[in-house]
Short mmCIF file of C-alpha atoms in Angstrom, two decimals:
data_model
loop_
_atom_site.label_atom_id
_atom_site.label_comp_id
_atom_site.label_asym_id
_atom_site.label_seq_id
_atom_site.Cartn_x
_atom_site.Cartn_y
_atom_site.Cartn_z
CA MET A 14 114.76 44.49 -26.64
CA ARG A 15 113.25 40.10 -25.37
CA SER A 16 110.31 41.86 -23.63
CA VAL A 17 110.13 44.03 -27.29
CA LEU A 18 109.71 40.28 -29.04
CA GLY A 19 107.65 38.76 -26.25
CA LEU A 20 104.85 42.12 -27.38
CA CYS A 21 105.37 40.72 -31.34
CA LEU A 22 104.94 37.24 -30.56
CA ALA A 23 101.94 38.36 -28.06
CA ALA A 24 100.45 40.90 -30.83
CA ILE A 25 100.75 37.71 -33.71
CA LEU A 26 98.96 35.10 -31.56
CA VAL A 27 95.91 37.53 -30.57
CA GLY A 28 95.96 37.59 -34.44
CA GLY A 29 96.65 34.12 -35.45
CA CYS A 30 93.60 32.92 -32.71
CA ALA A 31 91.04 35.02 -34.67
CA SER A 32 92.06 33.48 -38.47
CA SER A 33 92.17 30.00 -37.42
CA ALA A 34 88.58 30.41 -36.07
CA ARG A 35 86.94 27.25 -36.89
CA VAL A 36 82.98 28.16 -39.07
CA PRO A 37 80.17 27.03 -37.15
CA VAL A 38 78.61 24.16 -38.47
CA LEU A 39 76.34 25.42 -41.20
CA HIS A 40 73.11 23.84 -42.94
CA PRO A 41 74.08 21.69 -45.63
CA PRO A 42 73.35 21.91 -49.75
CA LEU A 43 70.94 19.79 -51.03
CA ARG A 44 74.31 18.01 -52.74
CA GLU A 45 77.62 17.72 -52.27
CA GLY A 46 78.50 17.30 -55.61
CA THR A 47 81.60 15.91 -56.67
CA GLY A 48 83.91 19.78 -56.40
CA GLY A 49 83.15 20.38 -59.49
CA LYS A 50 84.69 17.56 -61.62
CA GLY A 51 81.98 15.79 -62.96
CA ALA A 52 82.02 12.15 -62.78
CA GLY A 53 84.40 11.82 -65.63
CA GLY A 54 86.71 13.75 -63.29
CA ASP A 55 87.38 16.83 -65.54
CA GLY A 56 84.26 18.78 -65.89
CA THR A 57 82.27 16.10 -68.37
CA PRO A 58 80.43 12.80 -67.84
CA SER A 59 81.93 9.65 -67.11
CA ASP A 60 82.46 7.55 -71.07
CA ASP A 61 79.78 4.96 -69.71
CA LEU A 62 76.94 7.33 -68.67
CA ALA A 63 77.82 8.88 -72.32
CA ARG A 64 77.31 5.05 -73.69
CA ARG A 65 74.12 4.64 -72.29
CA LEU A 66 72.58 7.88 -73.32
CA ALA A 67 73.96 7.08 -76.99
CA GLY A 68 71.45 3.81 -76.61
CA ARG A 69 68.83 5.35 -74.79
CA VAL A 70 68.27 8.76 -72.36
CA THR A 71 66.57 8.29 -69.30
CA LEU A 72 66.01 11.12 -66.75
CA ALA A 73 67.35 9.21 -64.24
CA ASP A 74 70.90 9.23 -66.10
CA LEU A 75 70.37 12.82 -67.34
CA VAL A 76 69.66 14.02 -63.91
CA LYS A 77 73.27 12.61 -62.25
CA GLY A 78 74.88 13.55 -65.51
CA VAL A 79 73.71 17.27 -64.85
CA LEU A 80 74.07 17.31 -60.74
CA ASP A 81 77.98 16.12 -61.89
CA ALA A 82 78.71 18.18 -64.66
CA ASN A 83 76.40 21.61 -65.13
CA PRO A 84 79.02 24.44 -64.92
CA SER A 85 75.97 26.21 -63.16
CA VAL A 86 76.23 23.64 -60.98
CA GLU A 87 79.83 23.67 -60.52
CA ALA A 88 80.07 27.89 -60.33
CA ALA A 89 77.50 27.72 -57.71
CA ARG A 90 78.99 25.39 -55.88
CA ALA A 91 82.57 27.35 -56.03
CA ARG A 92 80.72 30.72 -54.85
CA TRP A 93 78.81 28.72 -51.70
CA LYS A 94 82.65 27.53 -51.01
CA ALA A 95 84.57 30.62 -51.45
CA ALA A 96 81.63 31.88 -49.22
CA ILE A 97 81.96 29.72 -46.32
CA GLU A 98 86.24 31.07 -45.97
CA LYS A 99 84.68 34.35 -45.02
CA TYR A 100 83.87 34.08 -41.74
CA PRO A 101 87.66 33.03 -39.84
CA GLN A 102 88.27 36.43 -42.34
CA ALA A 103 85.51 38.59 -40.65
CA LEU A 104 86.81 37.70 -37.38
CA THR A 105 90.57 37.78 -38.08
CA LEU A 106 92.07 40.94 -36.05
CA PRO A 107 94.14 43.78 -38.53
CA ASP A 108 97.76 42.60 -39.28
CA PRO A 109 100.12 44.59 -35.97
CA MET A 110 102.02 47.15 -37.11
CA VAL A 111 106.05 46.86 -35.85
CA ARG A 112 107.52 51.25 -36.22
CA PHE A 113 111.33 51.72 -36.80
CA GLN A 114 112.81 55.43 -35.07
CA TYR A 115 116.06 56.31 -35.54
CA TYR A 116 117.11 60.08 -34.18
CA THR A 117 120.75 61.07 -35.57
CA ASN A 118 123.28 63.77 -33.72
CA ILE A 119 121.25 67.01 -33.97
CA SER A 120 124.17 69.80 -34.96
CA MET A 121 122.63 72.39 -32.47
CA ASN A 122 123.77 69.99 -29.81
CA PRO A 123 126.66 67.89 -30.32
CA ALA A 124 125.68 66.07 -27.06
CA ALA A 125 122.58 65.19 -27.34
CA PRO A 126 122.46 61.02 -27.76
CA GLN A 127 121.61 58.65 -30.17
CA ARG A 128 118.22 56.80 -30.57
CA LEU A 129 116.37 54.37 -31.44
CA ASP A 130 112.39 53.16 -31.16
CA THR A 131 111.02 50.50 -31.87
CA MET A 132 107.04 50.29 -31.17
CA VAL A 133 104.45 47.33 -31.62
CA THR A 134 101.04 48.61 -31.98
CA GLN A 135 97.64 46.25 -32.31
CA ALA A 136 94.58 47.45 -33.45
CA ILE A 137 91.31 45.82 -31.97
CA PRO A 138 88.03 46.59 -33.00
CA PHE A 139 85.27 47.09 -30.34
CA PRO A 140 84.53 42.66 -30.11
CA ALA A 141 80.63 43.10 -30.22
CA SER A 142 81.67 44.30 -33.59
CA ILE A 143 84.30 41.80 -34.78
CA ALA A 144 81.13 38.52 -33.53
CA LEU A 145 78.71 40.76 -35.85
CA LYS A 146 81.30 40.42 -39.03
CA GLY A 147 81.05 37.13 -38.13
CA ASP A 148 78.03 36.46 -37.99
CA LEU A 149 77.50 38.55 -40.68
CA ALA A 150 79.83 35.87 -42.58
CA LEU A 151 78.00 33.37 -42.02
CA GLN A 152 74.76 34.93 -43.30
CA GLU A 153 76.22 35.33 -46.47
CA ALA A 154 77.65 31.75 -46.79
CA GLU A 155 74.29 30.45 -46.18
CA MET A 156 73.42 33.02 -48.71
CA GLU A 157 75.32 31.20 -51.72
CA ARG A 158 73.91 27.97 -49.89
CA LEU A 159 70.83 28.91 -51.25
CA ARG A 160 72.20 29.86 -54.72
CA TYR A 161 73.81 26.09 -55.14
CA ASP A 162 70.59 24.70 -53.90
CA MET A 163 69.12 26.82 -56.27
CA ALA A 164 71.49 26.07 -59.11
CA LEU A 165 71.03 22.94 -58.18
CA ARG A 166 66.88 22.81 -58.33
CA ASP A 167 66.72 24.70 -61.73
CA ALA A 168 69.55 22.60 -63.48
CA VAL A 169 67.47 19.87 -62.47
CA VAL A 170 64.59 21.46 -63.60
CA GLU A 171 66.19 22.05 -66.90
CA VAL A 172 66.60 18.30 -67.39
CA ARG A 173 63.57 17.41 -66.87
CA GLU A 174 61.65 20.32 -69.45
CA ALA A 175 64.27 19.66 -72.15
CA PHE A 176 63.57 15.47 -71.73
CA LEU A 177 60.36 15.77 -71.27
CA GLU A 178 60.34 17.72 -74.73
CA LEU A 179 62.46 14.83 -76.36
CA ALA A 180 60.17 12.56 -75.71
CA TYR A 181 57.34 13.63 -77.09
CA LEU A 182 59.31 14.39 -80.29
CA ASP A 183 59.63 10.56 -80.14
CA ARG A 184 56.43 10.17 -79.43
CA ALA A 185 55.17 12.47 -82.04
CA ARG A 186 58.12 11.55 -84.97
CA GLU A 187 56.11 7.76 -84.13
CA VAL A 188 52.45 8.56 -84.77
CA LEU A 189 53.17 10.98 -87.50
CA GLU A 190 55.13 8.06 -88.95
CA GLU A 191 52.36 5.27 -88.99
CA GLN A 192 49.94 8.30 -89.93
CA GLU A 193 52.66 7.96 -93.24
CA ARG A 194 51.66 4.52 -94.01
CA ILE A 195 48.15 4.66 -93.18
CA LEU A 196 47.78 8.01 -95.66
CA ALA A 197 50.44 6.74 -98.20
CA ARG A 198 48.14 2.76 -97.74
CA TYR A 199 44.77 5.79 -99.22
CA ALA A 200 46.78 7.04 -101.78
CA THR A 201 47.17 3.83 -103.50
CA VAL A 202 44.03 2.96 -102.49
CA ALA A 203 42.61 5.87 -104.02
CA ALA A 204 44.42 5.89 -107.81
CA GLY A 205 43.28 2.15 -107.96
CA ASP A 206 39.87 3.26 -107.10
CA LEU A 207 39.78 6.51 -109.10
CA GLU A 208 40.65 4.39 -112.73
CA VAL A 209 37.21 2.11 -112.02
CA GLY A 210 35.57 5.09 -110.93
CA ARG A 211 35.12 4.11 -107.27
CA THR A 212 36.46 7.39 -105.77
CA LYS A 213 36.90 10.55 -106.91
CA LEU A 214 40.15 13.12 -108.24
CA PRO A 215 40.18 14.91 -104.91
CA GLU A 216 40.08 12.56 -102.78
CA GLU A 217 43.18 10.60 -104.30
CA PHE A 218 44.21 14.86 -104.45
CA ARG A 219 43.52 14.77 -100.23
CA ALA A 220 45.05 11.70 -99.35
CA ARG A 221 48.05 12.41 -101.61
CA SER A 222 48.36 15.95 -99.84
CA LEU A 223 47.99 14.76 -96.03
CA LEU A 224 50.88 12.47 -96.58
CA ALA A 225 52.77 15.36 -98.04
CA GLN A 226 51.97 17.19 -94.76
CA ALA A 227 52.54 14.04 -92.60
CA GLY A 228 56.07 13.83 -93.96
CA TYR A 229 57.33 17.88 -93.36
CA ASP A 230 55.67 17.44 -89.60
CA ARG A 231 57.88 14.26 -89.53
CA THR A 232 60.70 16.73 -90.95
CA LEU A 233 59.82 19.25 -88.48
CA VAL A 234 59.92 17.00 -85.40
CA LEU A 235 63.15 15.73 -86.26
CA ASP A 236 64.97 19.36 -86.96
CA LEU A 237 63.25 20.34 -83.40
CA ARG A 238 64.36 17.25 -82.11
CA ARG A 239 68.24 17.87 -82.77
CA VAL A 240 67.16 21.18 -81.08
CA GLU A 241 66.54 19.55 -77.50
CA GLU A 242 69.83 17.04 -78.08
CA GLN A 243 72.32 20.65 -78.08
CA ARG A 244 69.99 21.71 -75.11
CA ILE A 245 70.56 18.36 -73.29
CA ARG A 246 74.16 18.58 -74.19
CA GLY A 247 74.19 21.79 -73.21
CA LEU A 248 73.83 20.71 -69.77
CA LEU A 249 75.88 17.81 -69.27
CA ARG A 250 78.49 19.37 -70.82
CA LEU A 251 78.78 16.42 -73.18
CA PRO A 252 80.42 17.09 -77.23
CA SER A 253 78.41 18.23 -79.65
CA ALA A 254 78.59 14.81 -81.30
CA ALA A 255 77.73 13.58 -78.42
CA PRO A 256 74.89 10.54 -79.65
CA LEU A 257 71.73 10.81 -77.87
CA GLY A 258 69.58 7.85 -78.24
CA PRO A 259 65.60 7.62 -78.29
CA ALA A 260 63.99 8.69 -74.25
CA ASP A 261 62.20 6.24 -72.70
CA ALA A 262 59.15 6.65 -71.65
CA PRO A 263 58.73 9.13 -69.43
CA ASP A 264 56.69 8.34 -66.28
CA ARG A 265 53.18 10.71 -65.48
CA ARG A 266 53.84 13.37 -63.11
CA THR A 267 50.88 14.31 -60.75
CA VAL A 268 50.33 16.44 -57.54
CA ALA A 269 48.23 14.57 -55.44
CA VAL A 270 48.46 17.37 -52.74
CA PRO A 271 45.74 20.47 -52.05
CA PHE A 272 46.20 24.03 -52.83
CA GLU A 273 46.38 24.77 -49.43
CA GLN A 274 49.66 22.39 -48.73
CA VAL A 275 51.63 23.27 -51.91
CA LEU A 276 50.99 26.58 -50.97
CA ALA A 277 52.18 25.90 -47.25
CA VAL A 278 55.36 23.64 -49.28
CA ALA A 279 56.29 26.60 -51.06
CA GLU A 280 56.48 29.24 -47.96
CA ALA A 281 58.16 26.95 -45.68
CA ARG A 282 60.67 25.34 -48.36
CA SER A 283 61.12 27.89 -51.41
CA GLN A 284 64.35 29.25 -52.01
CA GLU A 285 63.77 32.20 -53.04
CA LEU A 286 61.85 33.21 -50.16
CA ALA A 287 64.51 31.51 -47.67
CA MET A 288 67.37 33.49 -49.48
CA ALA A 289 64.56 36.53 -48.79
CA GLY A 290 64.54 35.99 -45.26
CA VAL A 291 68.41 35.71 -45.36
CA ALA A 292 68.59 38.86 -46.81
CA LEU A 293 66.71 40.34 -43.87
CA GLN A 294 68.34 38.83 -41.09
CA MET A 295 71.47 40.72 -42.85
CA ALA A 296 69.82 43.93 -43.31
CA GLY A 297 69.49 42.96 -38.87
CA ILE A 298 72.79 42.29 -38.37
CA GLU A 299 74.26 45.46 -40.54
CA ARG A 300 71.56 48.05 -38.52
CA SER A 301 72.99 46.30 -35.06
CA MET A 302 76.78 46.88 -36.55
CA ALA A 303 75.47 50.62 -37.55
CA ARG A 304 74.66 50.99 -33.47
CA TRP A 305 78.26 49.50 -32.58
CA GLU A 306 80.27 52.45 -34.90
CA PHE A 307 79.13 55.16 -31.44
CA ALA A 308 81.62 52.50 -29.69
CA PRO A 309 85.41 53.67 -29.87
CA GLU A 310 88.42 51.03 -31.67
CA PHE A 311 91.23 50.42 -29.42
CA GLU A 312 94.84 49.97 -29.75
CA VAL A 313 97.49 48.12 -27.74
CA GLY A 314 100.97 48.73 -28.09
CA GLY A 315 104.67 48.98 -26.58
CA VAL A 316 108.06 50.97 -27.13
CA TRP A 317 111.33 50.11 -26.50
CA MET A 318 113.40 52.92 -26.04
CA LYS A 319 117.47 52.45 -26.99
CA ASN A 320 120.28 55.88 -26.53
CA MET A 321 123.56 55.92 -27.07
CA GLU A 322 125.58 58.66 -24.43
CA ASP A 323 127.81 60.02 -27.45
CA VAL A 324 130.38 61.86 -24.35
CA SER A 325 130.08 57.77 -22.02
CA GLY A 326 129.59 55.17 -24.79
CA GLU A 327 126.91 54.19 -22.68
CA PHE A 328 123.31 52.59 -23.56
CA MET A 329 120.19 53.67 -21.61
CA GLY A 330 117.09 51.96 -22.95
CA GLY A 331 113.34 52.10 -21.69
CA ARG A 332 110.37 50.16 -22.52
CA ALA A 333 106.84 51.60 -22.29
CA ALA A 334 103.06 50.33 -22.81
CA THR A 335 100.84 52.43 -25.00
CA LEU A 336 97.09 52.46 -25.31
CA GLY A 337 95.09 54.10 -27.70
CA PHE A 338 91.30 54.59 -28.72
CA THR A 339 88.94 56.06 -31.15
CA VAL A 340 86.34 59.34 -29.87
CA PRO A 341 83.88 58.64 -31.86
CA ILE A 342 82.39 62.40 -31.92
CA TRP A 343 81.10 62.78 -35.39
CA VAL A 344 77.56 61.80 -34.23
CA HIS A 345 75.65 62.98 -37.20
CA ALA A 346 77.25 60.12 -39.29
CA LYS A 347 77.36 57.54 -37.37
CA SER A 348 73.25 58.43 -36.65
CA ALA A 349 72.77 58.59 -40.28
CA ARG A 350 74.17 55.82 -41.07
CA VAL A 351 72.24 53.80 -38.17
CA ARG A 352 68.88 55.28 -39.70
CA GLU A 353 70.30 53.97 -43.49
CA ALA A 354 70.73 50.46 -41.56
CA GLU A 355 66.83 50.56 -40.15
CA SER A 356 65.40 51.32 -43.48
CA LEU A 357 67.29 49.28 -44.96
CA GLU A 358 66.12 45.86 -42.90
CA VAL A 359 62.66 47.65 -43.19
CA ALA A 360 63.41 46.93 -47.43
CA ALA A 361 64.52 43.90 -46.93
CA GLY A 362 61.30 42.82 -44.61
CA ALA A 363 58.98 44.14 -47.11
CA ASP A 364 61.06 42.54 -50.28
CA ARG A 365 60.56 39.00 -48.34
CA ALA A 366 56.59 39.64 -47.82
CA ALA A 367 56.50 41.08 -51.72
CA ALA A 368 58.64 37.71 -52.37
CA ALA A 369 55.90 35.67 -50.25
CA GLU A 370 53.11 36.53 -52.46
CA ARG A 371 54.63 36.07 -55.75
CA ILE A 372 55.64 32.69 -54.65
CA ARG A 373 51.72 32.32 -53.76
CA THR A 374 51.03 33.68 -57.02
CA ALA A 375 53.47 31.21 -59.18
CA ALA A 376 52.45 28.73 -57.37
CA ALA A 377 48.80 28.98 -57.87
CA ARG A 378 49.46 29.82 -61.91
CA LEU A 379 51.43 26.06 -61.93
CA TYR A 380 48.84 24.60 -59.75
CA PHE A 381 45.85 25.78 -62.13
CA ARG A 382 48.71 24.99 -65.27
CA VAL A 383 49.04 21.12 -63.32
CA VAL A 384 45.32 20.77 -63.01
CA ASN A 385 44.24 21.61 -66.56
CA GLY A 386 46.63 19.60 -68.04
CA GLN A 387 45.74 16.63 -66.27
CA ARG A 388 42.11 16.48 -66.94
CA LEU A 389 43.25 17.68 -70.98
CA ALA A 390 45.56 14.61 -70.80
CA ASP A 391 42.66 12.31 -69.29
CA LEU A 392 40.10 14.09 -71.77
CA TYR A 393 42.79 12.94 -74.84
CA ARG A 394 43.56 9.46 -73.34
CA ASP A 395 40.05 8.38 -71.60
CA THR A 396 37.55 9.48 -73.96
CA LEU A 397 38.56 11.40 -77.36
CA LEU A 398 40.73 8.46 -78.58
CA PRO A 399 39.04 5.43 -78.10
CA GLN A 400 36.52 7.55 -79.84
CA ALA A 401 38.59 8.16 -82.54
CA GLU A 402 39.75 4.90 -83.17
CA LYS A 403 36.84 3.49 -83.52
CA SER A 404 34.89 6.04 -85.53
CA LEU A 405 38.51 5.35 -88.48
CA ALA A 406 38.11 1.45 -87.92
CA LEU A 407 34.33 2.13 -88.51
CA ALA A 408 34.85 4.46 -91.30
CA GLU A 409 37.40 2.17 -93.42
CA ALA A 410 34.66 -0.69 -92.81
CA LEU A 411 32.44 1.46 -94.16
CA TYR A 412 34.55 2.23 -97.12
CA ARG A 413 35.38 -0.76 -97.71
CA GLU A 414 31.78 -2.17 -97.77
CA GLY A 415 30.93 0.25 -100.74
CA LYS A 416 28.69 1.85 -97.85
CA GLY A 417 31.21 5.06 -97.48
CA SER A 418 33.62 7.34 -99.21
CA LEU A 419 37.79 7.35 -99.36
CA ALA A 420 37.26 11.15 -97.63
CA GLY A 421 35.57 10.23 -94.45
CA ALA A 422 38.39 7.43 -93.60
CA LEU A 423 40.53 10.45 -94.93
CA GLU A 424 38.76 12.75 -92.15
CA ALA A 425 38.95 9.60 -89.67
CA ALA A 426 42.59 9.39 -89.96
CA ALA A 427 43.55 13.09 -89.74
CA ALA A 428 41.30 13.49 -86.58
CA ARG A 429 43.14 10.49 -84.99
CA GLU A 430 46.80 12.13 -85.82
CA ASN A 431 45.47 15.10 -84.47
CA ILE A 432 43.71 13.75 -81.00
CA LEU A 433 47.50 11.77 -80.93
CA LEU A 434 49.47 14.34 -81.20
CA ALA A 435 47.74 16.33 -78.54
CA LEU A 436 47.36 13.59 -76.18
CA HIS A 437 51.55 13.66 -76.55
CA ARG A 438 51.84 17.61 -76.11
CA ALA A 439 48.81 17.43 -73.06
CA GLU A 440 51.04 14.88 -70.78
CA ALA A 441 54.65 17.03 -72.00
CA ASP A 442 53.05 19.86 -70.89
CA LEU A 443 51.12 18.66 -67.02
CA GLY A 444 55.06 17.03 -66.83
CA GLN A 445 56.95 20.37 -67.90
CA ALA A 446 54.14 22.12 -64.91
CA VAL A 447 54.55 19.98 -62.16
CA ALA A 448 57.91 20.38 -63.10
CA ARG A 449 57.89 24.19 -62.36
CA LEU A 450 55.22 24.12 -59.46
CA GLU A 451 57.95 21.78 -57.74
CA GLN A 452 60.51 24.39 -58.85
CA VAL A 453 58.45 27.21 -56.91
CA THR A 454 57.80 24.67 -54.45
CA GLY A 455 61.08 23.63 -53.92
CA ALA A 456 59.53 20.10 -52.74
CA SER A 457 58.74 16.83 -54.61
CA LEU A 458 54.96 16.94 -55.08
CA SER A 459 54.82 13.75 -56.40
CA PRO A 460 52.14 11.09 -54.87
CA SER A 461 55.34 9.05 -53.34
CA ALA A 462 57.22 11.98 -52.18
CA ALA A 463 56.34 12.00 -47.88
CA LEU A 464 55.99 16.23 -47.11
CA ALA A 465 57.50 15.94 -43.79
CA ALA A 466 56.93 18.77 -41.69
CA PRO A 467 59.40 21.56 -43.11
CA GLU A 468 61.73 23.90 -40.54
CA PRO A 469 61.40 27.63 -40.49
CA VAL A 470 62.52 29.96 -43.32
CA PRO A 471 64.94 32.15 -41.96
CA GLY A 472 63.71 35.57 -41.60
CA LYS A 473 60.52 34.93 -40.64
CA GLU A 474 61.31 36.25 -37.47
CA ALA A 475 62.58 40.19 -37.36
CA ARG A 476 65.94 39.96 -35.91
#
């Protein structure tokens, strides 16, 4: 009996050693995060952060809040942590089997002995198959790590876009409020000049209509701001009634990197491309596992037999060791499995090539948007806006001197308003295009960012 117990213990120890294997050092994510509990400890931002956002909305506070409390980031991090736990599971042997068999007296032969057999068996896959399962589990963990990085990246990009939109709406509201003050003054002047015959009725009507349009636009901007506020609250898991103060003036983000270098950075650091590379490596492992299906699987065990003679009443025992293995005779099915895995590996390689082309195309499209947006913002800021300011000042001076009409001043004021709104819109679009380009490349492209030599993307070399 002691030998049987020893055999059971040995089988359990073999399985236990495999299950306690430590996970190798993996690539760290972009940010470990707070374990999904947020800065407030319950999945919500801290009270201090909420108070700061109620006073003034800054991009730094929004990024901190979205990294700490965004539910998509929390879910991706939990999936990554769960995937890490697959590695020890993959290396663990199946549970050993303990079987008892008891033979009673045979009615045809009363002198036959009573017999009790105790058997312990342990299935052992081929060692190479176990190692490949561990490699596959590591690649699955790497895939989830990349998805976690993508969730972090996408959350930051979305909150940047929301912040830039909020800042644009605040700037637009300021422009419209100033325009309302100018047009209200013009409407008052037009009403007085109409009585003395200095101006005409259509000019007063034009002033009143422009004033009403500016008021409508300001109301529309306030409604749009409420939409962006709720978008930010959702990203940061803030209460629906949480107040958000005015947005801080955003920094002017530019891309001081040549297009060829942008493509190189995208190919080296893009999370989508890295995931395609990991998928290619996983397909290579699956192909190797399919080839090892031709190898047998083993089963070892031990048997302890105990017999009792009815006549003499004596106990007689015996021991035996067992060894079994599968006979992989169904070659047709296993060959089909290999061909399937090889085809899937080819498909994974083609998917990676397609992903690389999509990344290049998206980078080229967004780079054009950035460059064109920068030119447009410079045109409005450096050329058109100074001219509009000068034109408005000249039109007002001519009208005061009686050398010009109120209609000229109204048109100059409307042109200045449109250019200011277009400037703020162009700057917001530029910042959002930069954010999208950095999302595609997976790296910061600002002039202050040091673009170090990136590590190669997984899967560039076929397994």
